[in-house]
Coordinates of C-alpha atoms in Angstrom, one line a residue:
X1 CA -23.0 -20.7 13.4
X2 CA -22.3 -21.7 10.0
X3 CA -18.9 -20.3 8.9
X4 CA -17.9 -19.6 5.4
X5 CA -14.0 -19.2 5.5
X6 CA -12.1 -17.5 1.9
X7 CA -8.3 -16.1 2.9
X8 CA -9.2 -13.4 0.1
X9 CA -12.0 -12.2 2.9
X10 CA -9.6 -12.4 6.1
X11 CA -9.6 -9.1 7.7
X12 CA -6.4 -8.0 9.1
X13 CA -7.2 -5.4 12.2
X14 CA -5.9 -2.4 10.2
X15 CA -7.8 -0.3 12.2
X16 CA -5.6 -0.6 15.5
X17 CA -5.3 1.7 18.7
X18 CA -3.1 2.2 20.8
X19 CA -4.0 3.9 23.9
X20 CA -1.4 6.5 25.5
X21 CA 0.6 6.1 22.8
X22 CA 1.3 9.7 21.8
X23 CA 3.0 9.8 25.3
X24 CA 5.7 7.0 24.5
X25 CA 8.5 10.0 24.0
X26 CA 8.8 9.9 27.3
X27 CA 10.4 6.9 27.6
X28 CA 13.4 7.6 25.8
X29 CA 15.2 8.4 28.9
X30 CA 16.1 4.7 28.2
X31 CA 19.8 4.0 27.0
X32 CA 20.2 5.8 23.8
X33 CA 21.9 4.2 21.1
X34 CA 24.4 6.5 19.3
X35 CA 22.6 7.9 16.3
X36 CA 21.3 11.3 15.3
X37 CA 18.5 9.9 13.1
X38 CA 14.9 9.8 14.3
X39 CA 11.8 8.4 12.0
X40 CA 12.4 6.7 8.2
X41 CA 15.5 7.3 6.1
X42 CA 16.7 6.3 3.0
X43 CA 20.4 5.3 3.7
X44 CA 22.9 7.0 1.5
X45 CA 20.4 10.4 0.8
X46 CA 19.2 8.3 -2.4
X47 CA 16.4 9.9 -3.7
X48 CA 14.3 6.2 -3.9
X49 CA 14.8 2.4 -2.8
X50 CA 13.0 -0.5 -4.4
X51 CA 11.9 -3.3 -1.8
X52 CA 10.3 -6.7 -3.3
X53 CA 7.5 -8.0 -2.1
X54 CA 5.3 -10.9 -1.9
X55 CA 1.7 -11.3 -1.9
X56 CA -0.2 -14.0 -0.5
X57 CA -4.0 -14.2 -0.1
X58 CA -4.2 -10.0 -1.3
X59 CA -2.0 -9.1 1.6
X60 CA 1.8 -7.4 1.1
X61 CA 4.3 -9.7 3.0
X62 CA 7.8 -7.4 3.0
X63 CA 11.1 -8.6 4.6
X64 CA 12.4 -7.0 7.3
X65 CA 15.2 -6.9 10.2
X66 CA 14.4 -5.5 13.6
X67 CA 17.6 -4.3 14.9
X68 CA 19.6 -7.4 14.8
X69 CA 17.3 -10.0 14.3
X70 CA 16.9 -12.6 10.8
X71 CA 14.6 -11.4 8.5
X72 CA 11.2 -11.3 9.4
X73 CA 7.8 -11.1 7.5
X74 CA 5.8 -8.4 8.2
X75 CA 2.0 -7.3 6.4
X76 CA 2.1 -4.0 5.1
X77 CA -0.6 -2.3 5.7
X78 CA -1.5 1.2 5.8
X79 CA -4.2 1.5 8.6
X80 CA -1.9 0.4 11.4
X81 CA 0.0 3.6 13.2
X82 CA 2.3 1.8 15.4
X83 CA 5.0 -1.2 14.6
X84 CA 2.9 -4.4 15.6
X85 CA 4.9 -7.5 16.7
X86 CA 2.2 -9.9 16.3
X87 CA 4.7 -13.4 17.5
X88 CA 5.2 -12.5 20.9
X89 CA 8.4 -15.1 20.2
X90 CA 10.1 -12.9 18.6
X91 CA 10.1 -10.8 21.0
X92 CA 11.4 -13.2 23.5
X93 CA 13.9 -14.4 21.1
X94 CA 15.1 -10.5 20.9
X95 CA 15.2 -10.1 24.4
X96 CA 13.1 -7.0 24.2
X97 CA 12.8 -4.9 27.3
X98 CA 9.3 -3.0 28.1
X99 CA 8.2 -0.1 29.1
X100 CA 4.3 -0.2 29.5
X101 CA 1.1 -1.7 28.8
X102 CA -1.2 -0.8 26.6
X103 CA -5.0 -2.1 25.8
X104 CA -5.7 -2.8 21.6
X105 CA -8.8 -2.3 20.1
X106 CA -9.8 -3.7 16.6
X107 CA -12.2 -5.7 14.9
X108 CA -13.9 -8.4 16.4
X109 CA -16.3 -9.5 19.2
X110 CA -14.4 -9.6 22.1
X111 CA -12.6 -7.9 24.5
X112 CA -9.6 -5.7 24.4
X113 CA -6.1 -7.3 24.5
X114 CA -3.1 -6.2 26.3
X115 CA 0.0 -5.5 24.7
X116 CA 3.7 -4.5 25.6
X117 CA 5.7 -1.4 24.4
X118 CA 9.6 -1.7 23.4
X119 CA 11.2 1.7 22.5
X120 CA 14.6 2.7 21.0
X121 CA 14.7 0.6 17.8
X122 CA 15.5 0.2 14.3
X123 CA 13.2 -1.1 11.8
X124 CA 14.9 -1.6 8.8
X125 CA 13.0 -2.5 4.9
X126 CA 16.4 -3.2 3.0
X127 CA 18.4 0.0 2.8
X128 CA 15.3 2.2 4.3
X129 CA 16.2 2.3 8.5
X130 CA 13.7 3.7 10.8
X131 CA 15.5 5.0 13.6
X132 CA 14.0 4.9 17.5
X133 CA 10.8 3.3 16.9
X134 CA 8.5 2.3 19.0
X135 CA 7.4 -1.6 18.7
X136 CA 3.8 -3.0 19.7
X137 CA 4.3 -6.7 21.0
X138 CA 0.9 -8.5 21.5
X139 CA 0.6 -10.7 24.5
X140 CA -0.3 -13.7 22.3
X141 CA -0.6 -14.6 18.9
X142 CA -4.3 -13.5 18.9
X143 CA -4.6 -13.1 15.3
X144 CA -2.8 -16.5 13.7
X145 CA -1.6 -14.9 10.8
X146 CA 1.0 -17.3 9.9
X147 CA -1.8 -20.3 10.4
X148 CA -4.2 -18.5 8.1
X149 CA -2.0 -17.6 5.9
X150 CA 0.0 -20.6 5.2
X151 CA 3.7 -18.6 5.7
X152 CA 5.5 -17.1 8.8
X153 CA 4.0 -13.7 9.6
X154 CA 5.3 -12.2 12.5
X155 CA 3.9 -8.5 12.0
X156 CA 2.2 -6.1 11.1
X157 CA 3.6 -2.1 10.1
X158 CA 2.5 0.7 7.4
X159 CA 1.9 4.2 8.5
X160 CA 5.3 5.2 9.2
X161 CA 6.5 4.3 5.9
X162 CA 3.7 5.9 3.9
X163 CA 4.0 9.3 6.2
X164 CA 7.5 10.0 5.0
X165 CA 7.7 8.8 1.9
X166 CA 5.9 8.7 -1.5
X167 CA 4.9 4.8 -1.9
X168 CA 4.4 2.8 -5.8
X169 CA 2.9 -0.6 -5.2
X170 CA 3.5 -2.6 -8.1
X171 CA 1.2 -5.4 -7.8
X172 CA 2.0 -6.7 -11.2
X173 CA 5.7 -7.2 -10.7
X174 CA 5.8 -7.5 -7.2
X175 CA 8.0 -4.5 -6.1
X176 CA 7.1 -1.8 -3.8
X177 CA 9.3 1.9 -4.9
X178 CA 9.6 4.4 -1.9
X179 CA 10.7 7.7 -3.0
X180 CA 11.6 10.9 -1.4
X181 CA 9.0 13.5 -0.8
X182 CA 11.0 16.5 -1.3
X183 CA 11.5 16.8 -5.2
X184 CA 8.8 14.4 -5.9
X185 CA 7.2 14.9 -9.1
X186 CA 4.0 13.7 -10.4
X187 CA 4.1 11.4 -13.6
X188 CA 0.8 10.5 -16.3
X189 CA 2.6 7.2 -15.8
X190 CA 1.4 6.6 -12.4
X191 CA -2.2 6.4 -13.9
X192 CA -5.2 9.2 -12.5
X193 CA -5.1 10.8 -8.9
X194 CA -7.8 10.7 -7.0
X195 CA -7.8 12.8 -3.6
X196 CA -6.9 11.4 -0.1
X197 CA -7.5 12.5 3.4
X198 CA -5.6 11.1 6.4
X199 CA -7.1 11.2 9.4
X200 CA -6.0 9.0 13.0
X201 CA -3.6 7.3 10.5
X202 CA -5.5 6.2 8.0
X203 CA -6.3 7.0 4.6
X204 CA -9.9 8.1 3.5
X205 CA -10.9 8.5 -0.1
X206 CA -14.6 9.9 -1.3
X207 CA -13.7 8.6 -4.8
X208 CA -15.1 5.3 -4.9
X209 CA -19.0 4.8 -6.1
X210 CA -21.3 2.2 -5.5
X211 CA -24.2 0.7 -7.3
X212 CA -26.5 -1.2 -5.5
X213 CA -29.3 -3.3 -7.5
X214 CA -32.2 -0.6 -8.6
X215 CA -30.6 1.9 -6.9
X216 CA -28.9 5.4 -7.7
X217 CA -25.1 5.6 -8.3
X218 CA -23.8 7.1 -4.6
X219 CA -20.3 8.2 -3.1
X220 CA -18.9 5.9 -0.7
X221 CA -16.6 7.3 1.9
X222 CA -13.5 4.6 2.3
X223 CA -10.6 3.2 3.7
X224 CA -7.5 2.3 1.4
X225 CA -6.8 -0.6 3.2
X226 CA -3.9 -2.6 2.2
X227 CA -3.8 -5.0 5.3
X228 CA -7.5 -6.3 4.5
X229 CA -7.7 -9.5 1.7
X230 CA -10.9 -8.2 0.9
X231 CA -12.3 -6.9 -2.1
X232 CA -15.3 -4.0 -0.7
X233 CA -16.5 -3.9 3.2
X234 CA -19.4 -1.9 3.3
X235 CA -21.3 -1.0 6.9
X236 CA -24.6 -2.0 5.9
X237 CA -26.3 -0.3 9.4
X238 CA -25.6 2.5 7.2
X239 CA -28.6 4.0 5.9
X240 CA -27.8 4.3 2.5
X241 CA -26.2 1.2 2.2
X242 CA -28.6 -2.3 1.8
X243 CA -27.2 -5.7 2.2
X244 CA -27.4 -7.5 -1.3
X245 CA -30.7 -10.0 -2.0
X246 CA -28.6 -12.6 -2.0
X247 CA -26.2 -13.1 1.0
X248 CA -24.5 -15.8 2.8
X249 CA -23.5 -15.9 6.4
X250 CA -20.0 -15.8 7.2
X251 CA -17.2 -15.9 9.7
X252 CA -15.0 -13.3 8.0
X253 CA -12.0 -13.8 9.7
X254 CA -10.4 -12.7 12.9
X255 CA -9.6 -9.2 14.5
X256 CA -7.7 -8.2 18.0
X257 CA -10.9 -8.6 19.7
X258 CA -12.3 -12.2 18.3
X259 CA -14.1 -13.4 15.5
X260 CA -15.2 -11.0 12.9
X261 CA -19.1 -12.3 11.8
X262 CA -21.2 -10.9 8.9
X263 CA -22.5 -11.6 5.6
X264 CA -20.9 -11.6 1.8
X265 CA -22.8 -10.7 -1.3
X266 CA -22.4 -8.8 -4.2
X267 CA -22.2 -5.1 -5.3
X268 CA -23.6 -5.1 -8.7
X269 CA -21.0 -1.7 -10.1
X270 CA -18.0 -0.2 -8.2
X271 CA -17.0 2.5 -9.9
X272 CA -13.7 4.8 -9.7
X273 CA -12.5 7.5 -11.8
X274 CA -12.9 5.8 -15.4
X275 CA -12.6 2.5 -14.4
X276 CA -15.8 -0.1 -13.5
X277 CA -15.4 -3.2 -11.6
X278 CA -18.8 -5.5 -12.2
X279 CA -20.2 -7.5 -9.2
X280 CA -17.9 -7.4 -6.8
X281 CA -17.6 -9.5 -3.6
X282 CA -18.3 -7.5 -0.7
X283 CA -18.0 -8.0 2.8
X284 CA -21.0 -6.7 5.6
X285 CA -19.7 -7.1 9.0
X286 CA -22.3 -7.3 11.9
X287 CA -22.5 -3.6 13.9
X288 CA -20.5 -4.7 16.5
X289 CA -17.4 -5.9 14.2
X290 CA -17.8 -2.8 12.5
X291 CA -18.2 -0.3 15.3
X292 CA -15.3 -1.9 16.4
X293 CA -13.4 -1.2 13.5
X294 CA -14.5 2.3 12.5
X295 CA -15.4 3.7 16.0
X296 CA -18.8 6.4 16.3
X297 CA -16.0 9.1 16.0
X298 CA -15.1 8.1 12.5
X299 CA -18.3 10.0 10.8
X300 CA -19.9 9.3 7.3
X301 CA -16.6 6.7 7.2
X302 CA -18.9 3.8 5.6
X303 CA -16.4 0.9 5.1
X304 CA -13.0 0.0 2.9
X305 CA -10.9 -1.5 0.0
X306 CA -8.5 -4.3 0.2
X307 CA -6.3 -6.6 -1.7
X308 CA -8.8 -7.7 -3.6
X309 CA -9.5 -4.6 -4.9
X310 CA -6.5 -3.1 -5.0
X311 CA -4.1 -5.3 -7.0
X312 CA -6.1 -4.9 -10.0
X313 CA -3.9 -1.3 -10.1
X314 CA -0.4 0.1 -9.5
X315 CA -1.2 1.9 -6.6
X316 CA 0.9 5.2 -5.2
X317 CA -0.1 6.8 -2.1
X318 CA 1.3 10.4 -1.7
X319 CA 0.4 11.5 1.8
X320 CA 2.1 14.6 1.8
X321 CA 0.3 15.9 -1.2
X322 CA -3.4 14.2 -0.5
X323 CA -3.6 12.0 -2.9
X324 CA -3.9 8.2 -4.6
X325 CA -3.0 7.2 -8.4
X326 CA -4.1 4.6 -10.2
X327 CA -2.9 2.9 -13.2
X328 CA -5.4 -0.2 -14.2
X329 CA -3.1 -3.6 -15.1
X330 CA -4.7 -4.5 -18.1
X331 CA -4.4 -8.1 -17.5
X332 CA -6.5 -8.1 -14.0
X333 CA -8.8 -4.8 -14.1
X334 CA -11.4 -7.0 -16.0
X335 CA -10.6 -10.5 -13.8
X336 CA -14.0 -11.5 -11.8
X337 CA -14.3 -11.4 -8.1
X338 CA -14.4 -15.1 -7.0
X339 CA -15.1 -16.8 -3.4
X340 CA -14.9 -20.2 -2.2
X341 CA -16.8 -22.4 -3.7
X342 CA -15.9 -25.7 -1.6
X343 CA -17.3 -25.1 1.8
X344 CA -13.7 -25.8 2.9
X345 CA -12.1 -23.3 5.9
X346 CA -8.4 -24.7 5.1
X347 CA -5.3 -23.5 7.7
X348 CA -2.1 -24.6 8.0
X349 CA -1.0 -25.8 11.5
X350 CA 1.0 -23.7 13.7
X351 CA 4.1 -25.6 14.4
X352 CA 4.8 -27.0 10.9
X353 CA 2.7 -25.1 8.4
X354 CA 3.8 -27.2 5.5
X355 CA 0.6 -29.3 7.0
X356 CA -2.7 -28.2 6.5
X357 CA -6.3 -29.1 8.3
X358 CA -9.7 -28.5 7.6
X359 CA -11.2 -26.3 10.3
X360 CA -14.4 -25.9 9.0
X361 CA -17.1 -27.1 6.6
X362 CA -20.0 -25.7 5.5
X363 CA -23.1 -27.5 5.6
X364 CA -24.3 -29.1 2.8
X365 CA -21.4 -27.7 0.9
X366 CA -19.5 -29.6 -1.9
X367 CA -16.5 -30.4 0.7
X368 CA -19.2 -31.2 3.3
X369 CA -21.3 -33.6 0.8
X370 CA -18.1 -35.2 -0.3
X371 CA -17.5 -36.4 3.4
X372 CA -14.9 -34.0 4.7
X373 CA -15.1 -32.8 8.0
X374 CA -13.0 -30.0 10.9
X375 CA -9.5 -31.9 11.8
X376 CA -9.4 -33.5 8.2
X377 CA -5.8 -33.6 6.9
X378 CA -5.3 -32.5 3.3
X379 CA -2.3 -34.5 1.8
X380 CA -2.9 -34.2 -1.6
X381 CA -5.2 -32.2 -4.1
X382 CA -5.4 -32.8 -8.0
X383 CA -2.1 -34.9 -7.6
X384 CA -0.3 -32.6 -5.9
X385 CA 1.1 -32.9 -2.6
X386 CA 0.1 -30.3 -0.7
X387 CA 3.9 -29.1 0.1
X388 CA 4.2 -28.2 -3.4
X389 CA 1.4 -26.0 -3.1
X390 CA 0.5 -22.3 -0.5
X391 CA -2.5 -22.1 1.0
X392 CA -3.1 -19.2 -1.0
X393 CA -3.1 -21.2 -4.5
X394 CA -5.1 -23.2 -2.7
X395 CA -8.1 -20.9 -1.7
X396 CA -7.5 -19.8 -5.6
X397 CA -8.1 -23.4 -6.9
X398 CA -11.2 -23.2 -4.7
X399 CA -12.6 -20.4 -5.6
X400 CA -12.4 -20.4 -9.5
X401 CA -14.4 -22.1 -12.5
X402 CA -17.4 -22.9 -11.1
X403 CA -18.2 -27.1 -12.2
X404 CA -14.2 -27.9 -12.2
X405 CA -13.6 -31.2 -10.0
X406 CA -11.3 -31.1 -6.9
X407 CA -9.9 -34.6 -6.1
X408 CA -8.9 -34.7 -2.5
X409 CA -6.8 -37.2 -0.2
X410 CA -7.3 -36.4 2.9
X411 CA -6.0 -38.4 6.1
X412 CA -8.6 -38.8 9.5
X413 CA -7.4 -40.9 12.4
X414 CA -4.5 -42.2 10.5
X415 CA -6.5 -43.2 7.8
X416 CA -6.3 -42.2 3.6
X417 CA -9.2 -42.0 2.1
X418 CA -10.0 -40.2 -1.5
X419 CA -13.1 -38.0 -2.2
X420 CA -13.7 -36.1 -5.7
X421 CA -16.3 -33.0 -5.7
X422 CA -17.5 -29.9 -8.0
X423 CA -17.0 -26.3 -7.3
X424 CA -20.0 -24.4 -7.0
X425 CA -21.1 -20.9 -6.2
X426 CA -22.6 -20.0 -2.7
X427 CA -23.0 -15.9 -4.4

């Protein structure tokens, strides 16, 4: 199958879940560590913390310690319910102990996957400590975050964080705010509220509108996804919902359960509020993929926004109060949705990710009709080494100003050789 690979369209498994786990309280028979606290905390009773963050490929990477480990990178991301360790070795390096089993469903084409639970342990953003939680270690490094992403990722958390607390992501200067609930007062500066339901963990919004070509304005019933790169994913086994005219087949990234297949196109209007984004790059995953993600119990739920989507805004989720605010940054709102327009599936390899290798090529793609091929090593593009450059700048380079030239060194078989080729649009 031909594979079209943009980080902006990797889907993180945001949708995950854990079987049993509302049992796990059991298991705190388990030594217990002297301290009264249970769940998130703000140390010192401050009534808000500000935690930097970084953003690579439309996904939040925030530092963290778990209990006494270096800092680790984990995805923030507001569909997962549990604390994911998605390196099983750094769990190993930790010397966690387990308690159970558990199977993991998510996106993808495959079969479950069996993870281990660790209780008893503090998860700590800077000075916010969560006290006795629970952590989710995978039984392999199914989902190669740190490969697709060019940068050590070794988890994945969210919905504890935005249950207790009132969370501002400022995606134009890179600093998430977490503030109190109690005494919490809503600001015009935090933009327009639009209302939110949370339901298995996640948050739903009926404020998003589509419009297809020809078609009638319509609601769309979403997920505010912050762990997915991309823009819109729409369910397009929907009724109401028609894939685009013009598509292109795609692997759109990787879930728990295998490679996550569908189509891209565009969505001529998405609307929210006041604010109209024009044709936006939207994802259809095939009705397996999807089912997977948004099981039959998830009803009139017909698909999410991500990254893509979302950093165009200064985004604050206030679960306690039902509701999501807006506030456009004037110099994104208006930015258009690019994709890949090389034919390239780029990933940084595991063990030294400064090093990065083509996986993939499109056929008859301008990386494939400039000679590049899967285990191609990129050394340098336009003059630059590529250790001076992220993956993520990368996939940016690739997927802007449609005609621009891309020179390329690239080494096969020990050998150097130069190529030179234009961008072009696939959508």
């Amino acid at each position: 199958m031909k594979k079209l690979s943009s980080i902006t369209a990797l889907m993180l498994t945001s949708i995950l879940m854990v079987f049993s786990m509302n049992t796990m309280a059991q298991f705190w028979k388990k030594k217990s560590k002297k301290v009264e606290n249970y769940g998130f905390h703000i140390n010192g009773g401050k009534k808000f913390y500000s935690i930097p963050f970084k953003v690579y490929s439309n996904l939040i990477v925030v530092p963290v310690v778990l209990d006494d480990s270096d800092t680790l990178n984990f995805i923030l991301d507001t569909g997962v319910s549990s604390i994911f360790i998605t390196e099983p070795s750094v769990a190993e390096k930790l010397g966690l102990e387990y308690v159970r089993e558990v199977a993991i469903y998510g996106a993808g084409e495959g079969e479950s996957l069996l993870a281990k639970v660790s209780i008893d342990h503090e998860f700590k953003l800077g000075k916010i400590t969560g006290y006795r939680q629970n952590v989710v270690v995978l039984s392999e490094d199914i989902l190669h975050l740190s490969e697709f992403m060019g940068v050590p990722i070794h988890g994945i958390f969210g919905h504890s964080l935005f249950e207790n607390f009132v969370v501002t992501i400022d995606f134009s200067n890179f600093v998430m705010t977490v503030r109190q609930v109690d005494g919490f007062k809503f600001r015009r500066r935090y933009g327009d509220k639009y209302p939110i339901v949370v339901t298995e963990s996640k948050p739903y919004t009926d404020a998003i509108r589509i419009t297809e070509g020809g078609n009638p304005e319509r609601t769309v019933r979403m997920v505010i996804d912050t762990g997915a790169g991309h823009a819109l994913l729409l369910n397009s086994e929907e009724g109401h919902i028609q894939l685009p005219e013009k598509v292109i087949r795609a692997n759109l990234g990787r879930g728990l359960n295998g490679e996550i297949f569908g189509n891209i196109g565009r969505i001529p209007k998405v609307s929210i509020g006041k604010y109209e984004l024009n044709n936006v790059i939207a994802s259809f995953p095939d009705s397996l993929a999807f089912s997977m993600k948004f099981p039959p119990t998830d009803d009139n739920r017909q698909g999410s926004i991500g990254g893509e989507f979302l950093r165009r805004f200064k985004v604050t989720l206030n679960y306690s109060e039902g509701y999501m605010a807006l506030k456009p940054i004037r110099k994104r709102i208006n930015q258009p949705f690019d994709h890949d327009m090389s034919g390239l599936d780029i990933r940084a390899q595991k063990d030294n990710l400064s090093r990065l290798y083509v996986v993939d090529v499109i056929d008859g793609s301008p990386g494939y009709v400039a000679g590049l091929r899967a285990k191609d090593e990129i050394v340098f593009i336009n003059n630059d080494h590529v250790d001076k450059l992220t993956l993520a700048g990368i996939y940016r380079l690739l997927s802007r100003k449609e005609g621009k030239l891309i020179e390329i060194f690239y080494r096969r078989d020990g050998v150097l050789t130069f190529t030179t080729f234009k961008l072009k649009r696939a959508i």
